XYZ file of C-alpha atoms in Angstrom:
274
model
C 10.679 -33.751 -81.252
C 9.704 -30.296 -82.455
C 12.144 -27.461 -82.976
C 10.608 -25.753 -79.946
C 11.414 -28.766 -77.761
C 15.041 -28.937 -78.910
C 15.882 -25.233 -79.239
C 18.101 -23.581 -76.639
C 16.501 -20.976 -74.348
C 18.464 -18.222 -76.060
C 17.103 -19.293 -79.469
C 13.543 -19.376 -78.187
C 14.056 -15.950 -76.680
C 15.378 -14.536 -79.961
C 12.307 -15.873 -81.788
C 10.057 -14.371 -79.119
C 11.772 -10.991 -79.474
C 11.273 -11.012 -83.250
C 7.560 -11.779 -82.847
C 7.206 -9.069 -80.234
C 8.585 -6.368 -82.555
C 6.196 -7.519 -85.288
C 3.174 -7.350 -82.987
C 3.608 -3.717 -81.927
C 3.540 -2.442 -85.540
C 0.360 -4.292 -86.547
C -2.753 -2.252 -87.565
C -4.071 -2.676 -84.012
C -0.667 -2.866 -82.365
C 0.465 -0.521 -79.611
C 2.220 1.875 -81.999
C -0.924 2.282 -84.117
C -3.053 3.871 -81.377
C -3.257 7.610 -82.100
C -6.185 8.775 -79.959
C -8.379 7.791 -77.027
C -11.097 10.384 -76.493
C -13.764 10.117 -73.813
C -17.182 11.277 -74.961
C -19.485 12.811 -72.354
C -21.188 15.326 -74.682
C -21.772 15.520 -78.424
C -18.408 16.411 -79.970
C -15.966 15.867 -82.847
C -13.110 13.395 -82.400
C -9.582 14.499 -83.232
C -8.282 12.919 -86.415
C -11.507 11.355 -87.721
C -14.768 12.642 -89.252
C -18.258 12.595 -87.790
C -19.858 13.893 -84.635
C -19.886 11.557 -81.640
C -22.279 11.493 -78.695
C -22.972 9.370 -75.613
C -25.984 7.069 -75.442
C -28.616 7.084 -72.685
C -27.455 5.640 -69.365
C -27.307 1.862 -69.380
C -26.727 1.518 -73.127
C -23.379 0.343 -74.487
C -21.427 2.466 -76.935
C -21.586 5.781 -78.777
C -23.717 7.386 -81.495
C -22.020 8.767 -84.592
C -23.582 11.261 -86.996
C -21.989 11.531 -90.433
C -22.687 11.867 -94.146
C -21.792 9.327 -96.812
C -18.952 11.647 -97.906
C -17.274 11.079 -94.512
C -16.721 7.443 -95.548
C -17.329 5.964 -92.090
C -18.377 2.316 -92.021
C -19.827 0.820 -88.848
C -19.988 -2.974 -88.861
C -19.442 -2.856 -92.613
C -22.284 -0.432 -93.360
C -21.669 3.090 -94.723
C -23.016 5.734 -92.324
C -25.282 8.337 -93.899
C -27.122 9.829 -90.947
C -26.747 8.160 -87.542
C -25.344 4.847 -86.371
C -24.735 3.173 -83.012
C -21.283 1.751 -82.295
C -21.509 -0.885 -79.554
C -18.770 -0.795 -76.933
C -16.208 -3.483 -76.190
C -18.347 -4.464 -73.209
C -21.253 -5.448 -75.483
C -21.966 -9.013 -76.557
C -21.050 -7.990 -80.108
C -18.689 -4.971 -80.064
C -18.888 -2.543 -82.965
C -16.184 -2.124 -85.574
C -15.404 1.178 -87.302
C -13.518 1.626 -90.568
C -12.553 5.183 -91.512
C -10.675 4.106 -94.639
C -6.980 4.534 -95.428
C -5.899 2.067 -92.765
C -7.625 3.957 -89.938
C -9.882 1.919 -87.644
C -11.722 2.495 -84.402
C -13.655 0.892 -81.601
C -15.373 2.028 -78.445
C -14.090 1.161 -74.974
C -15.992 1.248 -71.710
C -14.739 3.091 -68.674
C -15.840 3.592 -65.106
C -19.331 4.787 -64.222
C -20.810 4.223 -67.676
C -18.362 6.373 -69.663
C -17.272 5.461 -73.204
C -14.362 6.529 -75.380
C -13.467 6.197 -79.044
C -10.080 4.681 -79.755
C -8.539 5.449 -83.147
C -5.850 3.265 -84.727
C -3.774 4.255 -87.756
C -1.806 1.488 -89.499
C 0.508 4.169 -90.913
C 0.923 6.219 -87.742
C 3.902 8.486 -87.219
C 5.063 6.194 -84.413
C 5.077 3.143 -86.702
C 6.976 5.055 -89.365
C 9.572 6.208 -86.829
C 9.882 2.928 -84.890
C 13.439 1.694 -84.604
C 13.008 -1.230 -82.221
C 12.652 -2.236 -78.589
C 15.818 -1.982 -76.524
C 16.243 -5.040 -74.287
C 18.631 -6.580 -71.809
C 20.596 -9.637 -72.923
C 18.976 -12.957 -72.059
C 19.758 -13.908 -68.455
C 18.845 -17.431 -67.254
C 19.203 -16.277 -63.628
C 15.971 -14.321 -64.080
C 13.933 -17.423 -64.905
C 12.391 -18.092 -61.498
C 10.226 -20.928 -60.195
C 7.287 -19.571 -58.203
C 3.992 -20.568 -56.629
C 0.529 -19.118 -57.222
C -1.726 -18.721 -54.179
C -5.404 -18.134 -55.052
C -7.311 -15.367 -53.250
C -10.942 -15.850 -54.342
C -12.888 -12.604 -54.551
C -9.889 -10.390 -53.775
C -9.374 -6.990 -55.373
C -6.575 -4.446 -55.179
C -6.663 -0.666 -55.755
C -4.501 0.387 -58.717
C -3.499 3.881 -59.732
C -3.261 4.634 -63.454
C -0.968 7.104 -65.192
C -3.734 9.529 -66.215
C -6.112 9.138 -63.271
C -4.610 11.928 -61.153
C -4.115 9.789 -58.064
C -7.517 8.081 -58.130
C -7.579 4.303 -57.810
C -9.542 1.520 -59.488
C -10.342 -1.780 -57.798
C -9.011 -4.528 -60.082
C -9.698 -8.238 -59.698
C -6.740 -9.976 -58.037
C -7.091 -13.751 -58.449
C -4.128 -14.328 -56.164
C -0.504 -13.742 -55.258
C 2.686 -15.218 -56.680
C 5.464 -16.022 -54.233
C 9.110 -16.895 -54.842
C 12.574 -16.581 -53.332
C 15.522 -14.939 -55.082
C 18.986 -14.420 -53.609
C 17.705 -15.149 -50.128
C 14.823 -12.671 -50.320
C 11.177 -13.744 -50.326
C 8.732 -11.928 -52.589
C 4.945 -12.013 -52.785
C 3.577 -10.286 -55.885
C 0.029 -9.187 -56.618
C -1.315 -10.694 -59.848
C -4.311 -9.232 -61.667
C -6.509 -10.879 -64.259
C -5.675 -10.410 -67.953
C -7.875 -12.609 -70.119
C -6.897 -16.200 -69.362
C -3.505 -15.154 -68.004
C -2.289 -13.358 -64.909
C -0.564 -10.004 -65.186
C 2.141 -8.707 -62.877
C 2.652 -4.943 -62.996
C 6.064 -4.273 -61.474
C 8.853 -1.742 -61.069
C 12.439 -2.199 -59.934
C 15.548 -0.106 -59.401
C 16.079 0.166 -63.174
C 12.708 1.922 -63.623
C 13.283 5.504 -64.724
C 16.983 4.775 -65.148
C 17.782 2.153 -67.785
C 14.139 1.104 -68.249
C 10.825 2.879 -68.823
C 9.842 4.931 -65.789
C 6.258 3.673 -65.366
C 7.329 0.059 -64.930
C 6.895 -3.166 -66.871
C 4.441 -6.045 -67.276
C 4.912 -9.801 -66.999
C 2.190 -12.246 -68.102
C 2.126 -15.755 -66.636
C -0.112 -18.827 -66.451
C 0.093 -21.165 -63.418
C -0.404 -24.887 -63.954
C -3.092 -26.940 -62.205
C -0.877 -27.341 -59.115
C -0.186 -23.609 -58.884
C 3.379 -23.824 -60.177
C 4.400 -20.876 -62.311
C 7.566 -19.835 -64.127
C 8.447 -16.151 -63.894
C 10.663 -15.505 -66.908
C 11.615 -11.869 -66.449
C 13.369 -12.023 -69.821
C 9.815 -11.716 -71.159
C 9.011 -8.627 -69.120
C 7.410 -6.198 -71.567
C 6.934 -2.466 -71.696
C 3.382 -1.282 -70.977
C 1.304 0.047 -73.897
C 1.774 3.641 -72.693
C 5.482 3.321 -73.546
C 4.409 3.089 -77.204
C 1.525 5.584 -77.311
C 0.403 8.397 -75.030
C -3.183 7.424 -75.898
C -2.999 4.485 -73.461
C -3.607 4.800 -69.728
C -1.500 2.199 -67.918
C -1.727 0.862 -64.354
C 1.089 1.732 -61.967
C 2.836 -0.976 -59.925
C 1.310 -1.493 -56.457
C 3.634 -1.200 -53.478
C 4.220 -4.939 -53.071
C 5.334 -5.199 -56.725
C 8.126 -2.632 -56.415
C 11.517 -4.367 -56.221
C 14.463 -2.647 -54.550
C 16.860 -4.680 -56.704
C 17.638 -4.266 -60.399
C 15.868 -6.737 -62.689
C 18.190 -6.531 -65.670
C 16.083 -8.735 -67.924
C 13.361 -8.055 -70.453
C 12.474 -4.880 -72.327
C 14.001 -1.500 -71.527
C 12.678 1.286 -73.795
C 11.058 1.955 -77.184
C 13.539 3.420 -79.648
C 13.174 5.614 -82.713
C 15.067 4.856 -85.942
C 17.902 7.179 -84.895
C 18.357 5.296 -81.627
C 16.771 7.962 -79.414
C 13.747 7.286 -77.210
C 10.558 7.230 -79.262
C 8.642 9.025 -76.483
């Protein structure tokens, strides 16, 4: 048997927590994101050189104009004049290296908009990161649930920075379970090969981050799914204001306290990082 098969749940959880704190300080980890700037006209981008402009409608990415002295490399090539940076929605997304541990890539938004995201492996947030405050492991918040597919379904989601506007996100299905005599049916959205539950509970804005938390799960072939709320994570916007996170839909707002998982991001002095 492997160590994973024989380890106690608490030991597995401790290993998971250690990995989680390593991930957020990586060069493209949540704490490294220093800017997300949408580009609708030719303009400079805060914190990096060059002039950035949108492409004609229907084309993916942004155009950068720079001199060799700016030391911008797009897909490994030094820019001395103009270069096109393909967006993340392209078959082959572009990669930008500004030097000194600063990287960038272009993300696609609604209605053909594109933004430059800038990551700094030595960001102020990384330097000041003290850890992620969490609840103690609680086996009572490991719940057996059932996934119910809803082919073609979508659900409107508000995002922190969208001023009340909603975006229709793909909702592959709902996840149902019973806890303490109460039945729940949660909306699950697509996140790569996994399902993502965006939820809030009565700890939100009190002992945990106000926006809510995320839980990522993967049902088996029969639709069985384990909801381990001890692995509930803070959304990226808890680590950097440059993220724009979805808000929990109404059906994913618990009236009870889920005292499991992550609580807040802390600075080295123990205060809240943001």
